[in-house]
Amino acid sequence: ESIVKQETVIVSNTLNQQEADALVARLNEIHEMDLSSLNSSEKSELRSEVVSIKNQLLTNPVIYISGGALILIIILLIILL
């Protein structure tokens, strides 16, 4: 199970696409880590990093458009125009 859903994302000017992709890659990297070998302070540090990254991604206005919705919008535009 991936932390981030596979959807098309339009990111605002405050966080460009490369920065957002790097943050998402870091979240996935942390998710795949074996946490059983870490001590409590390292786990706490990782938790705070995850919270920080998620807050940074969530504070930027993002519009999620799934593939199906995108196709539906295109079809409606073709029919109406």
Backbone as a ProteinNet text record, in pm:
[ID]
protein_1_A
[PRIMARY]
ESIVKQETVIVSNTLNQQEADALVARLNEIHEMDLSSLNSSEKSELRSEVVSIKNQLLTNPVIYISGGALILIIILLIILL
[TERTIARY]
85.6	0	89.9	68.3	148	83.4	166.3	116.5	42.2	91.4	34.9	-41.1	-163.3	-244.8	-189.6	-206.8	-159.8	-264.3	-248.6	-341.7	-263.1	-326.5	-266.5	-274.5	-163	-159.7	-114.4	-187.1	-147.5	-105.4	22.4	76.6	92.3	64.3	71.2	215.9	233.3	365.6	449	387.8	464	547.7	507.8	583.2	581.7	699	697.4	691.3	668.9	645.8	766.5	886.9	1006.9	1020.8	993.9	1001.5	894.9	774.9	667.5	701.9	758.1	797.9	907.6	1001.3	1108	1051.6	955.9	894.2	814.9	743.2	666.3	761	871.8	969.9	1027.4	1052.9	1105.1	1001.1	873.4	767.9	761.2	770.4	768.1	891.2	1005.7	1129.1	1115.9	1058.9	1039.1	938.7	833.6	730.1	788.7	887.2	946.6	1057.8	1097.1	1204.8	1163.2	1263.2	1240.7	1258.4	1147	1150.7	1184.8	1182.5	1209.5	1355.1	1445	1586	1623.4	1529.7	1558.6	1521.5	1595.2	1558.3	1447.7	1398.1	1281.4	1308.8	1428.9	1458.3	1465	1517.6	1521.4	1380.4	1295.4	1156.9	1082.9	1108.1	1045	1088.7	1216.6	1269.1	1204.1	1188.7	1123.4	976.8	908.5	767.9	753.9	843	835	867.3	958.2	989.5	868.5	800.3	681.9	573	549.5	447.8	484	611.1	656.7	635.3	671.5	655.5	507.8	425.4	282	220.3	259	207.5	251	374.9	425.2	348.7	316.9	241.4	96	37.8	-103.4	-130.1	-33.4	-56.1	-57	-1.1	-3.2	-132.5	-201.1	-326.3	-298.7	-364.2	-344.1	-480.4	-488.8	-611.3	-580.8	-655.8	-638.5	-743.6	-699.1	-791.3	-755.9	-847.3	-821.5	-826.5	-773.7	-771	-909.7	-1002.7	-1139.4	-1208.3	-1188.4	-1249.4	-1191.6	-1062.4	-998.6	-1056.7	-1075.8	-1135.4	-1278.3	-1355.2	-1492.4	-1498.2	-1409.4	-1404.3	-1372.7	-1277.8	-1240.4	-1357.3	-1427.3	-1542.5	-1651.8	-1680.2	-1781.1	-1742.8	-1615.7	-1570.9	-1587	-1557.6	-1572.5	-1718.8	-1807.4	-1950.6	-2005.9	-1967.3	-2022.7	-1962.3	-1842.5	-1779.1	-1779
-117.6	0	123.5	208.5	329.3	441.6	529.3	641.5	739.3	755.2	854.2	783.4	826.4	767.9	809.8	723.6	753.2	837.6	967.3	1059.7	1173.5	1243.9	1361.6	1475.3	1545	1651.1	1780.4	1887.5	2021	2096.2	2136.2	2198.6	2348.3	2428.2	2573.3	2621.1	2750.9	2810.9	2801	2785.5	2785.3	2659.1	2549.8	2425.5	2365.6	2367.4	2318.3	2166.1	2112.1	1968.7	1886.3	1932.1	1857.2	1848.9	1958.7	1957.7	1865.3	1870.2	1783.6	1637.2	1605.6	1467.9	1421	1509.3	1473	1444.5	1526	1504.1	1374	1345.6	1221.3	1100.9	1113.1	1004.3	979.6	1085.6	1070.7	1002.4	1039.4	974.3	825.2	789.8	648.3	575	642.4	583.5	554.8	648.4	629.3	517	511.6	408.4	268.2	255.1	125.6	85.6	174.9	144.4	36.6	-37.2	-133.5	-58.6	-22.2	60	-20.5	-152.6	-234.5	-224	-187.5	-176.9	-39.9	53.1	189.1	201.8	289.2	315.3	420.9	447.7	535.2	678.6	729.1	866.9	878.6	774.9	776.9	766.5	683.2	672.4	804.2	869.6	998.4	1102	1100.5	1193.3	1168	1040.5	1007.7	1050.5	1028.6	1070.1	1220.3	1295.7	1440.8	1484.3	1412.4	1443.9	1416	1303.1	1268.4	1373.4	1414.1	1516.1	1646.6	1683.6	1807.3	1802.8	1691.4	1677.7	1680.6	1606.7	1604.4	1742.4	1815.7	1951.6	2042.1	2025.6	2107.4	2077.4	1950.1	1914	1957.5	1952.4	1985.3	2135.1	2215.6	2359.8	2426.4	2358.6	2413.6	2372.4	2466.7	2430.6	2335.7	2220.3	2117.4	2072.1	2050.2	1998.6	1857.6	1759.2	1621.7	1589.9	1539.5	1499.9	1356.4	1265.1	1125.4	1109.8	1000.1	975	968.2	902.5	891.7	1025.6	1108.2	1241.6	1326.5	1312.5	1388.2	1349.1	1220.3	1173.2	1224.2	1220.4	1269.4	1418	1496.7	1641.1	1665.6	1590.8	1607	1571.3	1461.4	1421.5	1527.3	1580.5	1685.9	1810.6	1847.1	1963.6	1940.7	1820	1789.4	1796.8	1742.9	1743.5	1886.5	1966.1	2099.8	2201	2177.8	2274.1	2221.7
0	0	0	-93.1	-104.3	-24.8	30	108.3	17.9	-102.1	-192.5	-302.8	-329.9	-435.7	-570.6	-668.2	-802.9	-873	-868.4	-931.9	-994.9	-1083.6	-1143.3	-1042.1	-1022.8	-923.1	-988.8	-962.7	-1007	-881.9	-875.4	-755.8	-780.1	-677	-690.2	-696.2	-711.6	-724.7	-597.6	-481.6	-357.5	-341.3	-400.8	-394	-533.1	-600.5	-738	-742	-858.7	-875.7	-831.8	-860.1	-821.7	-670.2	-601.6	-455.6	-396.8	-451.4	-403.6	-428.2	-544.5	-574.2	-479.4	-445.8	-353	-213.5	-170.5	-39.5	-36.3	-143.6	-151.1	-154	-226	-229.5	-90.6	-16.7	120	210.1	195.7	273.6	242	114.5	76	128.4	127.1	179.3	329.4	402.9	546.6	570.7	488.7	502.2	481.8	391.9	360.6	457.8	549.2	643.9	743.4	793.3	900.6	1032.5	1094.7	1215.7	1340.6	1330.9	1449.4	1494.1	1402.7	1438.5	1495.3	1497.1	1546.3	1693.5	1761.4	1901.5	1906.4	2025.6	2038.3	1994.3	2017.6	1976	1824	1756.7	1610.1	1552.1	1614.4	1569.7	1587.8	1700.4	1727.1	1623.9	1590.1	1490.6	1353.6	1317.2	1190.8	1191.6	1304.8	1314.8	1295.9	1359.5	1346.1	1203	1137.6	997.5	907.8	932.4	854	873.1	997.2	1025.6	956.6	961.4	898.5	747	684.8	539.8	501.5	576.1	544.8	560	664.5	682.8	569	524.8	415	286.6	263.9	143.9	153.8	273.7	289.9	294.7	337.1	346.1	209.9	109.4	-25.5	-92.9	-157	-224.1	-339.8	-337.5	-438.7	-489.4	-618.1	-678.3	-728.5	-679.2	-723	-828.2	-941	-1047.5	-1085.2	-1061.2	-1096.8	-1247.3	-1294.9	-1438.6	-1498.7	-1429.1	-1478.7	-1487.5	-1386.4	-1387.1	-1499.4	-1524.8	-1631.9	-1767.7	-1788.9	-1914.9	-1928.7	-1818.9	-1820.7	-1854.6	-1797.2	-1825.8	-1972.7	-2026.2	-2167.5	-2258.3	-2227.4	-2308.6	-2303.1	-2183.8	-2171.1	-2250	-2245.9	-2322	-2472.7	-2517.9	-2661	-2701.1	-2616.4	-2648.4	-2647.7	-2548.4	-2534.7	-2632.7	-2675.9	-2766.8	-2903.9
[MASK]
+++++++++++++++++++++++++++++++++++++++++++++++++++++++++++++++++++++++++++++++++

